[in-house]
PDB file of C-alpha atoms in Angstrom:
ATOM      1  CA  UNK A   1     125.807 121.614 111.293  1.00 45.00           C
ATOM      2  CA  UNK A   2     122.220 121.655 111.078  1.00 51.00           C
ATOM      3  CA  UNK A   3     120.130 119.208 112.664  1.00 48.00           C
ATOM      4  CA  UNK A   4     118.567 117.559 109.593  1.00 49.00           C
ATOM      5  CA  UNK A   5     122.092 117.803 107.812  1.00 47.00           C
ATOM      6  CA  UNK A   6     123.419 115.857 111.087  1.00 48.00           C
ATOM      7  CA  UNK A   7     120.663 113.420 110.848  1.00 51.00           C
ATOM      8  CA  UNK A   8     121.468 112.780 106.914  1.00 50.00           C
ATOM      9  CA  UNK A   9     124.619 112.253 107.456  1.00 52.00           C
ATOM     10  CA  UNK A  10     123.981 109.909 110.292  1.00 53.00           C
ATOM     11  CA  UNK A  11     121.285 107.616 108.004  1.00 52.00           C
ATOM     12  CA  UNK A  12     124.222 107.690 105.329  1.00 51.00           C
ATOM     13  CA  UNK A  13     126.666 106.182 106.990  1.00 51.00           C
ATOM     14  CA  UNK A  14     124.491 103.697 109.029  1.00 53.00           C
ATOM     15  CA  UNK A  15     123.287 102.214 105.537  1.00 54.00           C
ATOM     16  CA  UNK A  16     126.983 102.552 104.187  1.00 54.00           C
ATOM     17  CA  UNK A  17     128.319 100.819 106.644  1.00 57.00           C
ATOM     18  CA  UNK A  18     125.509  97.580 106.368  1.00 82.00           C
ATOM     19  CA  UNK A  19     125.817  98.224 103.151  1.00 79.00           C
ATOM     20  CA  UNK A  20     129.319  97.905 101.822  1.00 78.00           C
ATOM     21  CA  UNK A  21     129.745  94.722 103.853  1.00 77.00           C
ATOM     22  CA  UNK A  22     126.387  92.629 102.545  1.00 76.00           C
ATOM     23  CA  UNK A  23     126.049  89.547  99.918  1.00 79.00           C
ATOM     24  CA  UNK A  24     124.221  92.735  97.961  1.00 83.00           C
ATOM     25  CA  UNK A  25     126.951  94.793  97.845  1.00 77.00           C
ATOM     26  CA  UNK A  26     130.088  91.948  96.990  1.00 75.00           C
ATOM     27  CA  UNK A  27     128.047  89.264  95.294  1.00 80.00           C
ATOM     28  CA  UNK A  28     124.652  91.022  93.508  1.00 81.00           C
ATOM     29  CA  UNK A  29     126.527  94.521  92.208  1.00 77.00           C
ATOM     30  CA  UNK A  30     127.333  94.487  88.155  1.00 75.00           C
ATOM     31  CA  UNK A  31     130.427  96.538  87.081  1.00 69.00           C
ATOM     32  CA  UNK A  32     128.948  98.293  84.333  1.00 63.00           C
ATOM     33  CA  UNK A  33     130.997  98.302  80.738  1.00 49.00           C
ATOM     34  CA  UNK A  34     132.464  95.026  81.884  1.00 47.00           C
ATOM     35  CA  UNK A  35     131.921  91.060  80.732  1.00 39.00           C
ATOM     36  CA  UNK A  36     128.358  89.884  81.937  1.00 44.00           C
ATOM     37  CA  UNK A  37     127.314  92.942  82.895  1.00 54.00           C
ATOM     38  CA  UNK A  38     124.380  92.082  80.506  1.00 54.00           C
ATOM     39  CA  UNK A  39     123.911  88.536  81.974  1.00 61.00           C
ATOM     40  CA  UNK A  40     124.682  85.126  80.660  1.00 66.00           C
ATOM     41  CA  UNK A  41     126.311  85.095  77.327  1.00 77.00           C
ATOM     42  CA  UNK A  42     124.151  81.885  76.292  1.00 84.00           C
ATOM     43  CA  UNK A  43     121.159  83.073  78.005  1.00 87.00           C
ATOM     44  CA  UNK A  44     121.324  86.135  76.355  1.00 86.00           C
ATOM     45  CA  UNK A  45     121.793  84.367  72.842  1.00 89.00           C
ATOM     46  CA  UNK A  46     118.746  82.017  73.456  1.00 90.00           C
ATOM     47  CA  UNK A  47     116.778  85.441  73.955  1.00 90.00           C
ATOM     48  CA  UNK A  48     118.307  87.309  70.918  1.00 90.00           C
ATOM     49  CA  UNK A  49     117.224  84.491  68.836  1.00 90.00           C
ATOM     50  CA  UNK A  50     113.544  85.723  69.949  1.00 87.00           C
ATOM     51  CA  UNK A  51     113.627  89.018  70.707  1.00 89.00           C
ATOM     52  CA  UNK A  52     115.343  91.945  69.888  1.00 90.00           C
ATOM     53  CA  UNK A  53     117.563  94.145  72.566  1.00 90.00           C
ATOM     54  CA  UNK A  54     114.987  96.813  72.366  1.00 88.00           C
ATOM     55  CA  UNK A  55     112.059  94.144  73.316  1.00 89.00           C
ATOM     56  CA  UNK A  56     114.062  92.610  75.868  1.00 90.00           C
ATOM     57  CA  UNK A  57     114.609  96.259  77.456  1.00 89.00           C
ATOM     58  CA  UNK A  58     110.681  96.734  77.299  1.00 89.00           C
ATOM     59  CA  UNK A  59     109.723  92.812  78.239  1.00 90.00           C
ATOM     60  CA  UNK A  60     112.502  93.810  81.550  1.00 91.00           C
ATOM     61  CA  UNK A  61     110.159  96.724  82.314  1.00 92.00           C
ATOM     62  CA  UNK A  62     106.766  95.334  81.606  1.00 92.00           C
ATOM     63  CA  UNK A  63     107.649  92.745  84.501  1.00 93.00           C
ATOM     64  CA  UNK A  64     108.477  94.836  87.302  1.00 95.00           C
ATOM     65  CA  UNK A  65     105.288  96.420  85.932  1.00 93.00           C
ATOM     66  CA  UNK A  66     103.835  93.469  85.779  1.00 92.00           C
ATOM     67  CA  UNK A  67     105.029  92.359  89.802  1.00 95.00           C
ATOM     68  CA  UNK A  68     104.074  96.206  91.243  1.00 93.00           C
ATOM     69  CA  UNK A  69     100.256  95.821  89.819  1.00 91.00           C
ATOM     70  CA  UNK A  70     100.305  92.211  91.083  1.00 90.00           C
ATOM     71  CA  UNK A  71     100.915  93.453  94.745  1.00 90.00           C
ATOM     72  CA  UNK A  72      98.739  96.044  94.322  1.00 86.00           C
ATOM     73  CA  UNK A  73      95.262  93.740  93.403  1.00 84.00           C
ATOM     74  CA  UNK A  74      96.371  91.534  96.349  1.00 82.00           C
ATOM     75  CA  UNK A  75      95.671  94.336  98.744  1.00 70.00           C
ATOM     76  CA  UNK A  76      92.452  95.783  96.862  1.00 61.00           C
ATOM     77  CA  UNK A  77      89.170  95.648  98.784  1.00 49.00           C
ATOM     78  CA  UNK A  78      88.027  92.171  97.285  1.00 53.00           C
ATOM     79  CA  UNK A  79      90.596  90.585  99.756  1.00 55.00           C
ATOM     80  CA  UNK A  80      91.205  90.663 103.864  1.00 59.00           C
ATOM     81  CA  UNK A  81      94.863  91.253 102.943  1.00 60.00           C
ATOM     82  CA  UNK A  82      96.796  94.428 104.051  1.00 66.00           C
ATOM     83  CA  UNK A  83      98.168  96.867 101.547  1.00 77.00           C
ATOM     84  CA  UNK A  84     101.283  95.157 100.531  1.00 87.00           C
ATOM     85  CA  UNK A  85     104.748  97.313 101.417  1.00 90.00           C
ATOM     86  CA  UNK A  86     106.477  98.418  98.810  1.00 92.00           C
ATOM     87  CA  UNK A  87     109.812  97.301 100.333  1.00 93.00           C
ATOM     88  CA  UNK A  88     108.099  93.941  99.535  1.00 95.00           C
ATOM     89  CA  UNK A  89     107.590  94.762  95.825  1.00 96.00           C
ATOM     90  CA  UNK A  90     111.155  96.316  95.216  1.00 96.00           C
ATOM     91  CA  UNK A  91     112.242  93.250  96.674  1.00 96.00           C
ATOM     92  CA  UNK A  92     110.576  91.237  94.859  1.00 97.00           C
ATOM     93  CA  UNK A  93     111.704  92.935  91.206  1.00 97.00           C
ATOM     94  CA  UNK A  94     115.180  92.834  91.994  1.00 97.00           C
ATOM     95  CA  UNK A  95     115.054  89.356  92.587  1.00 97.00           C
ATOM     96  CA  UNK A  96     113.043  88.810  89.210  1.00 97.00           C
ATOM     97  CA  UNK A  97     116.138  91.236  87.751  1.00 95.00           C
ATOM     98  CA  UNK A  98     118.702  89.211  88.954  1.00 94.00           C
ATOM     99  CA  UNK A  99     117.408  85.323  88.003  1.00 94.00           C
ATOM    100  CA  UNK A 100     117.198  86.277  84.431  1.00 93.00           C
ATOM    101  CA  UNK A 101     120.184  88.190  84.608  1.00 89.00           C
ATOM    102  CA  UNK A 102     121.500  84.612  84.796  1.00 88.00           C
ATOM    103  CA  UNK A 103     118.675  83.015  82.891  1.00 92.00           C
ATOM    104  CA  UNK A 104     116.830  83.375  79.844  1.00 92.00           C
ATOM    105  CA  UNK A 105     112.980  84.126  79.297  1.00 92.00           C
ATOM    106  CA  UNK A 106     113.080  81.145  77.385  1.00 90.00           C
ATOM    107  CA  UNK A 107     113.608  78.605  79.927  1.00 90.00           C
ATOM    108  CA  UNK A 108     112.095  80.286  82.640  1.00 88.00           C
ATOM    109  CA  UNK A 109     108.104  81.585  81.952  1.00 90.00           C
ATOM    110  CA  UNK A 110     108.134  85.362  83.620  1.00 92.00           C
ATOM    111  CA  UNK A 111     104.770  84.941  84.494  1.00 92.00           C
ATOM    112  CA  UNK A 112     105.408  82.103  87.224  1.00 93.00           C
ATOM    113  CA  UNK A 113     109.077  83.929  87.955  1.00 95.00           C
ATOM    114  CA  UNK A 114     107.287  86.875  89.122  1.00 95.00           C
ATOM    115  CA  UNK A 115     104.661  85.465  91.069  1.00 94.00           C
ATOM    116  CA  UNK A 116     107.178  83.547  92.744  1.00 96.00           C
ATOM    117  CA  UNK A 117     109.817  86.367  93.424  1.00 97.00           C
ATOM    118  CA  UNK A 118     106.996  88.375  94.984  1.00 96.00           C
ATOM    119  CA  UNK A 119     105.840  84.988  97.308  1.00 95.00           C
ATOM    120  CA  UNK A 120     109.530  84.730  98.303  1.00 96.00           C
ATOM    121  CA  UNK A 121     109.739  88.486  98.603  1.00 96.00           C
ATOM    122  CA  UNK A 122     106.598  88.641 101.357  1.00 94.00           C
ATOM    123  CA  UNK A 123     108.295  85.824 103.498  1.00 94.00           C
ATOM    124  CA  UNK A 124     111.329  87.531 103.366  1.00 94.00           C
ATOM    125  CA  UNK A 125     110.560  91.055 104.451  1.00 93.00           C
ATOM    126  CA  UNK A 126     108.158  89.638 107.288  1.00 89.00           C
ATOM    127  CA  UNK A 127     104.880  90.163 105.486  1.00 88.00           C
ATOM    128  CA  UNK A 128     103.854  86.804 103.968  1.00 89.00           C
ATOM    129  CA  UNK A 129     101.293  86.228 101.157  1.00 90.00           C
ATOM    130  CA  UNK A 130      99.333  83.397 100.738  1.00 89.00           C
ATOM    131  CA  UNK A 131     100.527  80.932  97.985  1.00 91.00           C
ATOM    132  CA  UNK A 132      96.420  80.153  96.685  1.00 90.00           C
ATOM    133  CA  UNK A 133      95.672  83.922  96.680  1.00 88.00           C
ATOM    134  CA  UNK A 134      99.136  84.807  94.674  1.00 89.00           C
ATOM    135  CA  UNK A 135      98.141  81.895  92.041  1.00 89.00           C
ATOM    136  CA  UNK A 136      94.463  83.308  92.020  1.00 86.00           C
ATOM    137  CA  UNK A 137      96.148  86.082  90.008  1.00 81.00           C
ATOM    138  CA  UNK A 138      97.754  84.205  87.437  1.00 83.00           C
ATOM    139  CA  UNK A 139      95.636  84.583  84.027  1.00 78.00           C
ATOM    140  CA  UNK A 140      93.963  81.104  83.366  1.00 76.00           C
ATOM    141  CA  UNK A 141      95.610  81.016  80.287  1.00 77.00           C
ATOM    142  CA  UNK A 142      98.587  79.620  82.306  1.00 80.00           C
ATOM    143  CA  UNK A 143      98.586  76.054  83.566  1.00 81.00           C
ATOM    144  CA  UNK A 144     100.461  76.966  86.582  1.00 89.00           C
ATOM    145  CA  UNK A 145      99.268  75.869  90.764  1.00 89.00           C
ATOM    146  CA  UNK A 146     100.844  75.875  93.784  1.00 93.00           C
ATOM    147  CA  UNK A 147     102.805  73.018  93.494  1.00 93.00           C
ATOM    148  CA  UNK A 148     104.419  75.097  90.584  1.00 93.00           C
ATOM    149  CA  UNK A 149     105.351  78.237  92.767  1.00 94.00           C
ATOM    150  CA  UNK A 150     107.006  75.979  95.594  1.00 94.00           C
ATOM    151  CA  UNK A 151     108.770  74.103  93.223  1.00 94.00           C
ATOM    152  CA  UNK A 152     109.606  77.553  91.547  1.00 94.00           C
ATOM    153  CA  UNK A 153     110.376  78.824  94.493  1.00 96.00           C
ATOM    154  CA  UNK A 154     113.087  76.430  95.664  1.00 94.00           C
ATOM    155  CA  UNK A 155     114.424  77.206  91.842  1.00 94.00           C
ATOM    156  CA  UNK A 156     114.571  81.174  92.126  1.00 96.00           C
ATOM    157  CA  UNK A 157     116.502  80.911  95.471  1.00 94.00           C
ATOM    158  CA  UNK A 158     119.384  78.472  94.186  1.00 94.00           C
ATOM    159  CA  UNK A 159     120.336  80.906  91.436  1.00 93.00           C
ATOM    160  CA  UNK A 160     119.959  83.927  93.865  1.00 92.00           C
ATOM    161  CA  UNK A 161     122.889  81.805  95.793  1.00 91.00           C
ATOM    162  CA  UNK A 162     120.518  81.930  99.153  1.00 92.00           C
ATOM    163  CA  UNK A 163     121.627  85.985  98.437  1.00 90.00           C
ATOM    164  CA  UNK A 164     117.883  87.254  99.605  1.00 91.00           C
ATOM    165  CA  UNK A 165     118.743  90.598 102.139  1.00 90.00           C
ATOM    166  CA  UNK A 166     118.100  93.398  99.394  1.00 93.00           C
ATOM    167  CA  UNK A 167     119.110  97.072 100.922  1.00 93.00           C
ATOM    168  CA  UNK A 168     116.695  99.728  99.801  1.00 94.00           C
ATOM    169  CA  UNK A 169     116.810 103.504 100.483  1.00 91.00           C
ATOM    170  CA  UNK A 170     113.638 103.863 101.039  1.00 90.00           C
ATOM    171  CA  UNK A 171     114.145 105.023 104.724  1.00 86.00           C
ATOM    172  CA  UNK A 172     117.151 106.927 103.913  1.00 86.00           C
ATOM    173  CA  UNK A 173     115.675 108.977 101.150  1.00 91.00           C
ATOM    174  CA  UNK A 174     113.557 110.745 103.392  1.00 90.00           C
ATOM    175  CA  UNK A 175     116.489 112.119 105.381  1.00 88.00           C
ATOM    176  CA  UNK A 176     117.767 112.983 101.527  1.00 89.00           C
ATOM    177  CA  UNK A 177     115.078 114.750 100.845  1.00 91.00           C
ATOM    178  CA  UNK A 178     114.472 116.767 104.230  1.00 90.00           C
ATOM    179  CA  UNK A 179     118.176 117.987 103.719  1.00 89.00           C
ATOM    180  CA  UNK A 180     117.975 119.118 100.460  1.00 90.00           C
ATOM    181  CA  UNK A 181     114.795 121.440 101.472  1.00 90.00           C
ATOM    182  CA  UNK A 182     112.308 119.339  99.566  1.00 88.00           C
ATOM    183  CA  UNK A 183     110.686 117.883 101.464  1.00 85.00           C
ATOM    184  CA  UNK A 184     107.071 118.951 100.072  1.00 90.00           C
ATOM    185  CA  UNK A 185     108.086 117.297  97.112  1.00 92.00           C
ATOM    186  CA  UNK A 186     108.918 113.858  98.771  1.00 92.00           C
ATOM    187  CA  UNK A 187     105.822 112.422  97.007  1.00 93.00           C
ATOM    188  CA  UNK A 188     107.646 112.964  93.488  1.00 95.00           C
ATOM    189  CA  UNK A 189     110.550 111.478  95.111  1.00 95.00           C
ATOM    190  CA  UNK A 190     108.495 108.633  96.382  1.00 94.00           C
ATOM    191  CA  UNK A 191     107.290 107.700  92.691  1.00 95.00           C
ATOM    192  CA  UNK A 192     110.555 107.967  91.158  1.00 96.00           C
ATOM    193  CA  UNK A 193     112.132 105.859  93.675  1.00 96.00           C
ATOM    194  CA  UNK A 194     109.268 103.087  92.642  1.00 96.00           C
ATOM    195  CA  UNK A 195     109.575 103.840  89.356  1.00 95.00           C
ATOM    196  CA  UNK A 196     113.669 102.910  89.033  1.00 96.00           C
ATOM    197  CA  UNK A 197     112.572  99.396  90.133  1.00 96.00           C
ATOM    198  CA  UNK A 198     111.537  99.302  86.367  1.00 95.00           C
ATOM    199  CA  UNK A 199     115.193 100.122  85.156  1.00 94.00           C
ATOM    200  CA  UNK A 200     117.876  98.071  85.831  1.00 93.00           C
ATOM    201  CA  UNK A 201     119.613 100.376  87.941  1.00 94.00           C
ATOM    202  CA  UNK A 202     119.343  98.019  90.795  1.00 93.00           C
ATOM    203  CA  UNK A 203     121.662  95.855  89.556  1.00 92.00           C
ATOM    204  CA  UNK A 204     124.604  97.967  88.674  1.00 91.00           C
ATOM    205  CA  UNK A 205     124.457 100.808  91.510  1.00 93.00           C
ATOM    206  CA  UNK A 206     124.200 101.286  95.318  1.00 92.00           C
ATOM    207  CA  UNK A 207     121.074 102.255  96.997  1.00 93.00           C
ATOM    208  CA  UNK A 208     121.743 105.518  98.194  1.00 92.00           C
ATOM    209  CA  UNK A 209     123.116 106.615  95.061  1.00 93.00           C
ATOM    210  CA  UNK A 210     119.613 105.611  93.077  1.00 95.00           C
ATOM    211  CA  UNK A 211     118.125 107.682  96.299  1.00 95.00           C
ATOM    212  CA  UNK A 212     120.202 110.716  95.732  1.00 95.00           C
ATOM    213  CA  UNK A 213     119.405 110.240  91.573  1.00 96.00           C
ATOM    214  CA  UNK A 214     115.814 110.272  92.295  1.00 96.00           C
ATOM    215  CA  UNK A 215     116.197 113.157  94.630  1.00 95.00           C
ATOM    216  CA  UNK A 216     118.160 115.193  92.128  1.00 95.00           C
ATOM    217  CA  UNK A 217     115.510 114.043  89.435  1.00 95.00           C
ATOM    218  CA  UNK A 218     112.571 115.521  91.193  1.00 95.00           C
ATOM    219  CA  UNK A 219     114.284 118.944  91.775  1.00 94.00           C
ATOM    220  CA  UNK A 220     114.783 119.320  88.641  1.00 92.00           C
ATOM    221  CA  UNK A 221     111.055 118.568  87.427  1.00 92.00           C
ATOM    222  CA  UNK A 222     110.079 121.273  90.228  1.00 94.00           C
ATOM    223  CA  UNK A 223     112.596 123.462  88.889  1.00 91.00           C
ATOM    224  CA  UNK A 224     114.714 123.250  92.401  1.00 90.00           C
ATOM    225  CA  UNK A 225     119.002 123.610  91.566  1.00 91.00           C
ATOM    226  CA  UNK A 226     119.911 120.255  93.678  1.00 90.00           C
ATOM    227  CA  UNK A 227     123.675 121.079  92.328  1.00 90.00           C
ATOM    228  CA  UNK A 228     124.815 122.624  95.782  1.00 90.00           C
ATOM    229  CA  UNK A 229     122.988 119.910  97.326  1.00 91.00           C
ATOM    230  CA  UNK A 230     125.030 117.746  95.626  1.00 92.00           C
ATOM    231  CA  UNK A 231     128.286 119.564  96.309  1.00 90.00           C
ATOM    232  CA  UNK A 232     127.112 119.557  99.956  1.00 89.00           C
ATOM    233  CA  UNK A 233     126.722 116.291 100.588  1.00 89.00           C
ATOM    234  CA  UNK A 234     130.493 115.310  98.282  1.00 89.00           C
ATOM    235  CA  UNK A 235     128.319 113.484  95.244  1.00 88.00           C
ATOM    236  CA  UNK A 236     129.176 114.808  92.167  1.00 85.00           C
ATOM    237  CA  UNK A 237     126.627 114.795  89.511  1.00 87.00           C
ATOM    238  CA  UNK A 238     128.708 112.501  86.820  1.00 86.00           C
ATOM    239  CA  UNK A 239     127.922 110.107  89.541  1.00 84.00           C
ATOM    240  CA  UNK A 240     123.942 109.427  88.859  1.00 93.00           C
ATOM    241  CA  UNK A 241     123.789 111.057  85.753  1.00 93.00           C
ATOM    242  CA  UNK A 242     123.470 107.363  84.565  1.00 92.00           C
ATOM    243  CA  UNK A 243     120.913 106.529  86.771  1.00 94.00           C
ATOM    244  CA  UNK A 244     119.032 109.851  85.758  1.00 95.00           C
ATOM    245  CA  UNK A 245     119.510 108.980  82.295  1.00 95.00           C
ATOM    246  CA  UNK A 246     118.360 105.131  82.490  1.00 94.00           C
ATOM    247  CA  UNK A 247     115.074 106.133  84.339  1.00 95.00           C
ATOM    248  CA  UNK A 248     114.428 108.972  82.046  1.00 95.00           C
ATOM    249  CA  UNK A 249     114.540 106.543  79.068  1.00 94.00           C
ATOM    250  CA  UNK A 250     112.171 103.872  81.293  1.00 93.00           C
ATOM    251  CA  UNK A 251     109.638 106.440  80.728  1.00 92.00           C
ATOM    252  CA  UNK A 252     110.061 107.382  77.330  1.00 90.00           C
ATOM    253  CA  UNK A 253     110.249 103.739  76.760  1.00 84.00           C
ATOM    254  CA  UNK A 254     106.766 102.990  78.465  1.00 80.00           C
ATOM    255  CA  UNK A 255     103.411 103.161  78.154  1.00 72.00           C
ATOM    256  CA  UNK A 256     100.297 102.206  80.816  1.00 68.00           C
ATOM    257  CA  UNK A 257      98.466 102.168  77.020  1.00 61.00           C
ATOM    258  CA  UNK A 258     101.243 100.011  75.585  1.00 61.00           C
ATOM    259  CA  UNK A 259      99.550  96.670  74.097  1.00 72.00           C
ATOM    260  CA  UNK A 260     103.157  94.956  73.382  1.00 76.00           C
ATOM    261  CA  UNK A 261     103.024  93.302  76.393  1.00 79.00           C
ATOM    262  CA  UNK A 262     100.626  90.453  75.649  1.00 77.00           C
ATOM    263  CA  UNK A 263     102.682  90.084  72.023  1.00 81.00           C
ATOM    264  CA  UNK A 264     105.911  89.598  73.351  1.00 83.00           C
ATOM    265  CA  UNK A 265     104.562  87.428  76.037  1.00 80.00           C
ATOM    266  CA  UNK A 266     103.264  85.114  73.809  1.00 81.00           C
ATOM    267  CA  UNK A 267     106.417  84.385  72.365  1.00 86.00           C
ATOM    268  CA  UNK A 268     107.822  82.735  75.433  1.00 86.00           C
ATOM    269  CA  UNK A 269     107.153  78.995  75.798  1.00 81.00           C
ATOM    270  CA  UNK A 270     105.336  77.760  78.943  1.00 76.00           C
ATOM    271  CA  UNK A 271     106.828  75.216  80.957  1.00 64.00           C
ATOM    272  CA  UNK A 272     106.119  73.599  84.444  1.00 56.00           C
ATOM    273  CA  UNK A 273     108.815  74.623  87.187  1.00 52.00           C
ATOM    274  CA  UNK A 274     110.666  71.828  86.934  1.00 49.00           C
ATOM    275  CA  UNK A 275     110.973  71.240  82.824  1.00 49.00           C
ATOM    276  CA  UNK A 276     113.930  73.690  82.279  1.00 48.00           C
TER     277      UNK A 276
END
């Protein structure tokens, strides 16, 4: 077996085996075609009665959008602040993902949610963010302080259940990508993987299987076969041809350009953190 192949294998089952026994796995993973798997039945009314599914799709994706660009002008050169780690902003959007899988927009303004989901993220993954800087990036059109993110906070992590370790395969899709021979390509791999934070593939499949989709996805726009990749490594395409699917249709859904952002925004109420 060859070294790399070894190596993959190894990261694989390391991961697996944190993996399959974590809060993530048997408390945070939504059997798709089932009951709930689109959230709260009444949370999800309360939002129909504003929105339609396709806006809620888009709002879902303008967020993590939203929480990614965020992170990004906390580490520009106007601030002391390290480039924040993208570990900390995938953490962050699956957290957003999963409070309003339980809650609606209604109740809960986004804006504040995904400030505070990246505040709880940093503290989380080791790499803390200051609570005055994070606010400093709140548009002033939103009567939200600090007081509001702590108290936000302390709301976010009672309907996460306390659930906050979020697996990632960040580290193992590098080993993914060495063994299927594209490894020159592991920036496109890199920006899909970011991308499918967008998507709500985070909720409904395992890490390494969003990896290997991404993977497959970026041999296929460099016109690389991953099929015997696939076969190699006992993943059958059915398998992520979801995933593929879902972040295809992110991007066809979204635009940098897009101005329906700010519109659908508007329509959600703003309330202080503890109002709901």
């Amino acid at each position: 077996v060859p070294k790399e192949k070894r190596r993959c294998q190894s990261e694989r089952k390391k991961m697996a085996a944190d993996f399959w026994s974590s809060t993530h796995c048997n408390r945070w993973l939504r059997p798709k075609g089932e009951a709930g798997d689109l959230g709260n039945d009444e949370c999800r009314k309360k939002d129909l009665s504003v929105f339609t599914e396709a806006e809620l799709k888009r709002l879902r994706i303008y967020y993590a959008v939203y929480i990614q660009n965020m992170a990004r002008s906390l580490s520009d050169k106007s601030t002391s602040l390290p480039r924040v780690r993208q570990r900390v902003i995938a953490t962050a959007i699956v957290y957003f993902k999963r409070f309003y899988h339980k809650n609606s927009f209604m109740d809960f303004h986004p804006h504040l949610v995904a400030l505070t989901c990246l505040f709880l993220a940093s503290k989380v993954e080791e790499c803390p963010l200051p609570p005055k800087l994070i606010m400093q990036q709140l548009d002033s059109r939103f009567p939200y302080g600090i007081p509001d993110l702590l108290e936000c906070e302390y709301y976010v992590m009672e309907e996460l259940d306390c659930n906050l370790v979020v697996f990632h395969p960040y580290r193992a899709v590098i080993q993914y990508a060495a063994d299927a021979d594209l490894g020159k390509h592991l920036q496109t791999v890199w920006h899909l993987l970011n991308d499918s934070y967008r998507t709500d593939v985070a909720l409904f499949y395992p890490p390494h299987l969003v990896g290997i989709a991404c993977i497959y996805l970026a041999g296929e726009y460099h016109g690389v076969s991953m099929i015997d990749w696939l076969k190699d490594i006992a993943i059958t395409k059915e398998s992520i041809d979801e995933i593929v699917a879902q972040i295809i249709d992110m991007y066809e859904t979204y635009s940098p350009a897009d101005s329906e952002f700010e519109s659908l925004a508007c329509k959600i109420p703003t309330h202080t953190a503890g109002s709901r």
